[in-house]
Amino acid sequence: MFKSEKLVRITLETPEQYISAVTGVIARFKLLHLIRIDETHLGRLGYVAETDGRLLGDYEQFSADLQSALDLLQVRPDGVPTDGEIVPEKEIFKLRERFSELRAVVEAELGELPDLETRLRDKQGLLDRFKTLPAGFDFTSLGRCLFLRWAVGLVPVTGLPKLEESLSDRHHAVIELGTLLERTLIVIFGLKKDWATFERALQGALFEPMAIPEGISGTGGSRFAGPRIANIDRLQEKIQGLTGQRQDFPASIR
């Protein structure tokens, strides 16, 4: 049960350059009570508290840079108690200097990890799609087409009729190769001179092209998967090594 206490209002005046230091002292004595200036008598009279916009911007930028580094390390910041007087105008320089040293080490050791993880996801997704191709799907023969263009990719099952309708006045061929969830894997052929029309029709049908490496040859299916799997294995090994470094990194900089 709370007991009411009589409060005494004290007004402090301090030179502007010592405002932060005085505020820190009051906070440590647990005597600080912040209020919204616009809800006070002065606020209703139009008074606006002054702020150091440049210093605030410096801390906001530092906070964003720090969060980026923490995301890379996948760690959560812990509150650090301090017994000394904190002067924000001075601390920003110390923070920048120390953080620059740490970030240089983090980026040198782990900077490529996000890119490697993205490449691995892309390659695994591409491999999964290539596995849906028939084993006899011959990229070599397709590469010899002189007057035709072709594309392989996924289109929603409901988008196939719309695609056929959009290309009804163009010479074309659509071959269904299989299904993946609620989408159909297709290969589509058309004349090179008409390909701009095909691109619009494919876009309207929500066609998602399969990223075919330029100059690819051989057949699809399992024969194509071998080199891809080997490449993915190398990426996974490198990522595992960097992930281990990331787990050990916070302890190494304490």
Coordinates of C-alpha atoms in Angstrom, one line a residue:
M1 CA 0.0 0.0 0.0
F2 CA 1.4 3.4 -1.0
K3 CA 1.9 6.1 1.5
S4 CA 1.7 9.7 0.4
E5 CA 4.7 11.9 0.9
K6 CA 5.1 15.6 0.7
L7 CA 7.1 16.7 -2.3
V8 CA 9.3 19.8 -2.5
R9 CA 9.9 21.4 -5.9
I10 CA 13.5 22.5 -6.5
T11 CA 14.5 24.5 -9.6
L12 CA 18.1 24.1 -10.7
E13 CA 20.0 26.4 -13.0
T14 CA 23.2 25.3 -14.7
P15 CA 25.3 26.5 -17.5
E16 CA 24.3 24.9 -20.8
Q17 CA 27.6 23.0 -21.2
Y18 CA 27.0 21.2 -17.9
I19 CA 23.4 20.1 -18.4
S20 CA 24.2 16.5 -19.4
A21 CA 26.6 16.1 -16.4
V22 CA 24.0 17.6 -13.9
T23 CA 21.3 15.4 -15.4
G24 CA 23.5 12.3 -14.9
V25 CA 24.1 13.2 -11.2
I26 CA 20.4 13.6 -10.6
A27 CA 19.6 10.3 -12.3
R28 CA 22.1 8.4 -10.2
F29 CA 20.5 9.7 -7.0
K30 CA 17.1 8.5 -8.5
L31 CA 15.8 12.0 -8.2
L32 CA 15.1 12.5 -11.9
H33 CA 11.5 12.6 -13.2
L34 CA 11.0 13.4 -16.8
I35 CA 7.9 15.1 -18.1
R36 CA 6.6 16.1 -21.4
I37 CA 7.3 19.8 -21.8
D38 CA 4.2 20.3 -24.0
E39 CA 2.0 19.1 -21.1
T40 CA 3.3 21.8 -18.7
H41 CA 2.3 25.5 -18.3
L42 CA 5.4 26.5 -20.2
G43 CA 4.6 24.0 -23.0
R44 CA 1.1 25.4 -23.4
L45 CA 2.7 28.9 -23.7
G46 CA 4.7 27.6 -26.7
Y47 CA 8.1 26.9 -25.0
V48 CA 10.1 24.2 -26.8
A49 CA 13.0 22.5 -25.0
E50 CA 16.3 22.9 -26.8
T51 CA 18.1 19.8 -28.1
D52 CA 21.5 19.3 -29.7
G53 CA 20.4 18.0 -33.1
R54 CA 23.9 17.2 -34.2
L55 CA 24.7 15.1 -31.2
L56 CA 21.4 13.3 -31.5
G57 CA 22.1 12.5 -35.1
D58 CA 25.6 11.2 -34.1
Y59 CA 24.0 8.8 -31.6
E60 CA 21.4 7.7 -34.0
Q61 CA 24.0 6.9 -36.7
F62 CA 26.1 5.1 -34.1
S63 CA 23.1 3.1 -32.9
A64 CA 22.3 2.0 -36.5
D65 CA 25.9 1.0 -37.1
L66 CA 26.0 -0.9 -33.8
Q67 CA 22.8 -2.8 -34.6
S68 CA 24.2 -3.8 -38.0
A69 CA 27.3 -5.3 -36.3
L70 CA 25.2 -7.0 -33.7
D71 CA 23.0 -8.6 -36.4
L72 CA 26.2 -9.9 -38.1
L73 CA 27.3 -11.4 -34.8
Q74 CA 23.8 -12.5 -33.9
V75 CA 24.2 -11.4 -30.3
R76 CA 21.9 -9.3 -28.0
P77 CA 23.4 -6.4 -26.2
D78 CA 23.7 -6.6 -22.4
G79 CA 23.3 -3.6 -20.2
V80 CA 26.6 -2.4 -18.8
P81 CA 26.5 -0.6 -15.4
T82 CA 28.7 2.4 -15.0
D83 CA 29.9 4.1 -11.9
G84 CA 31.5 7.0 -13.6
E85 CA 30.0 10.2 -14.8
I86 CA 28.6 10.0 -18.3
V87 CA 28.9 13.1 -20.5
P88 CA 27.2 12.3 -23.9
E89 CA 29.2 15.0 -25.7
K90 CA 32.4 13.3 -24.7
E91 CA 31.3 9.7 -24.7
I92 CA 30.4 9.8 -28.4
F93 CA 34.1 10.2 -29.4
K94 CA 35.1 7.2 -27.2
L95 CA 32.3 5.1 -28.6
R96 CA 33.2 5.9 -32.1
E97 CA 36.9 5.1 -31.6
R98 CA 36.3 1.7 -29.9
F99 CA 33.5 0.7 -32.2
S100 CA 35.6 1.5 -35.3
E101 CA 38.2 -1.0 -34.0
L102 CA 35.7 -3.7 -33.3
R103 CA 33.8 -3.2 -36.6
A104 CA 37.0 -3.5 -38.6
V105 CA 37.7 -6.9 -36.9
V106 CA 34.1 -8.1 -37.3
E107 CA 33.9 -7.2 -41.0
A108 CA 37.4 -8.6 -41.7
E109 CA 36.5 -11.9 -40.1
L110 CA 32.7 -12.3 -40.8
G111 CA 31.9 -9.6 -43.4
E112 CA 31.3 -12.1 -46.2
L113 CA 29.1 -14.4 -44.2
P114 CA 25.7 -12.8 -45.1
D115 CA 26.6 -12.9 -48.8
L116 CA 27.7 -16.5 -48.5
E117 CA 24.4 -17.4 -46.8
T118 CA 22.4 -15.6 -49.5
R119 CA 24.3 -17.4 -52.3
L120 CA 23.8 -20.8 -50.5
R121 CA 20.0 -20.2 -50.3
D122 CA 19.9 -19.2 -54.0
K123 CA 21.9 -22.2 -55.1
Q124 CA 19.9 -24.6 -53.0
G125 CA 16.6 -23.2 -54.4
L126 CA 18.0 -23.5 -58.0
L127 CA 19.1 -27.0 -57.4
D128 CA 15.7 -28.0 -56.0
R129 CA 14.1 -26.7 -59.2
F130 CA 16.6 -28.4 -61.5
K131 CA 15.8 -31.7 -59.8
T132 CA 12.3 -31.4 -61.1
L133 CA 13.5 -31.4 -64.7
P134 CA 13.4 -34.6 -66.6
A135 CA 16.7 -36.5 -66.7
G136 CA 16.7 -36.1 -70.5
F137 CA 16.1 -32.4 -70.6
D138 CA 18.9 -31.4 -73.0
F139 CA 20.3 -27.9 -72.6
T140 CA 22.8 -28.5 -75.4
S141 CA 20.1 -28.8 -78.0
L142 CA 18.3 -25.8 -76.7
G143 CA 21.5 -23.7 -77.0
R144 CA 21.6 -24.5 -80.7
C145 CA 18.3 -22.7 -81.5
L146 CA 19.0 -20.0 -84.0
F147 CA 15.5 -18.4 -84.5
L148 CA 13.8 -19.4 -81.2
R149 CA 14.0 -18.3 -77.7
W150 CA 13.0 -20.3 -74.7
A151 CA 12.5 -20.0 -71.0
V152 CA 12.1 -22.5 -68.1
G153 CA 10.2 -21.6 -65.0
L154 CA 7.2 -21.9 -62.7
V155 CA 3.8 -20.5 -63.4
P156 CA 0.6 -20.8 -61.2
V157 CA -1.7 -23.5 -62.4
T158 CA -4.4 -20.9 -62.8
G159 CA -2.1 -18.8 -64.9
L160 CA -1.6 -21.3 -67.7
P161 CA -4.9 -20.6 -69.5
K162 CA -4.2 -16.8 -69.4
L163 CA -0.7 -17.4 -70.8
E164 CA -2.1 -19.5 -73.7
E165 CA -4.7 -16.8 -74.4
S166 CA -2.2 -14.0 -74.4
L167 CA 0.0 -15.9 -77.0
S168 CA -2.9 -17.1 -79.2
D169 CA -1.8 -14.9 -82.1
R170 CA 1.9 -15.9 -81.9
H171 CA 3.7 -19.1 -82.8
H172 CA 4.6 -20.7 -79.6
A173 CA 4.8 -24.0 -77.7
V174 CA 4.3 -24.5 -73.9
I175 CA 5.5 -27.9 -72.5
E176 CA 4.5 -28.8 -69.0
L177 CA 7.4 -30.6 -67.2
G178 CA 5.9 -31.2 -63.8
T179 CA 4.3 -29.5 -60.8
L180 CA 5.8 -28.0 -57.6
L181 CA 3.2 -27.2 -55.0
E182 CA 0.5 -25.3 -56.8
R183 CA 2.7 -24.2 -59.7
T184 CA 3.6 -25.9 -63.0
L185 CA 7.1 -26.1 -64.3
I186 CA 7.1 -25.3 -68.0
V187 CA 9.4 -24.6 -70.9
I188 CA 8.1 -22.2 -73.4
F189 CA 9.3 -21.5 -76.9
G190 CA 8.8 -18.5 -79.2
L191 CA 10.3 -16.7 -82.1
K192 CA 13.0 -14.2 -81.2
K193 CA 11.3 -11.4 -83.1
D194 CA 8.2 -11.9 -80.9
W195 CA 10.0 -12.3 -77.6
A196 CA 8.9 -8.9 -76.2
T197 CA 5.3 -10.0 -76.5
F198 CA 6.2 -13.3 -74.7
E199 CA 7.8 -11.4 -71.9
R200 CA 4.7 -9.3 -71.3
A201 CA 2.5 -12.4 -71.5
L202 CA 4.8 -14.3 -69.0
Q203 CA 4.7 -11.4 -66.6
G204 CA 1.0 -11.2 -66.7
A205 CA 0.8 -15.0 -66.0
L206 CA 3.0 -14.5 -62.9
F207 CA 5.8 -16.6 -64.5
E208 CA 8.8 -17.1 -62.3
P209 CA 11.8 -17.9 -64.5
M210 CA 14.4 -20.4 -63.5
A211 CA 17.8 -18.7 -63.4
I212 CA 19.6 -20.8 -66.1
P213 CA 23.4 -20.2 -66.1
E214 CA 24.5 -18.7 -69.4
G215 CA 26.2 -21.2 -71.7
I216 CA 25.0 -24.3 -69.8
S217 CA 25.2 -27.6 -71.6
G218 CA 24.3 -31.2 -70.9
T219 CA 21.1 -32.7 -69.5
G220 CA 19.0 -31.8 -66.5
G221 CA 18.0 -33.9 -63.6
S222 CA 20.6 -35.9 -61.6
R223 CA 23.5 -35.5 -64.1
F224 CA 23.3 -31.7 -63.7
A225 CA 22.9 -31.8 -59.9
G226 CA 26.4 -33.3 -59.3
P227 CA 28.5 -30.1 -59.8
R228 CA 25.9 -28.0 -58.1
I229 CA 25.9 -30.2 -55.0
A230 CA 29.7 -30.1 -54.9
N231 CA 29.6 -26.3 -55.1
I232 CA 26.9 -26.2 -52.3
D233 CA 29.0 -28.4 -50.1
R234 CA 32.0 -26.0 -50.4
L235 CA 29.7 -23.1 -49.5
Q236 CA 28.3 -25.0 -46.5
E237 CA 31.8 -25.8 -45.2
K238 CA 32.9 -22.2 -45.5
I239 CA 29.7 -21.0 -43.7
Q240 CA 30.1 -23.5 -40.9
G241 CA 33.7 -22.3 -40.4
L242 CA 32.6 -18.7 -40.2
T243 CA 29.7 -19.6 -38.0
G244 CA 32.1 -21.2 -35.5
Q245 CA 34.2 -18.0 -35.6
R246 CA 31.1 -15.9 -34.9
Q247 CA 30.2 -18.0 -31.9
D248 CA 33.7 -17.5 -30.4
F249 CA 34.0 -13.9 -31.4
P250 CA 32.1 -12.1 -28.5
A251 CA 34.3 -13.8 -25.9
S252 CA 37.5 -12.9 -27.7
I253 CA 36.8 -9.1 -27.5
R254 CA 35.8 -8.8 -23.9

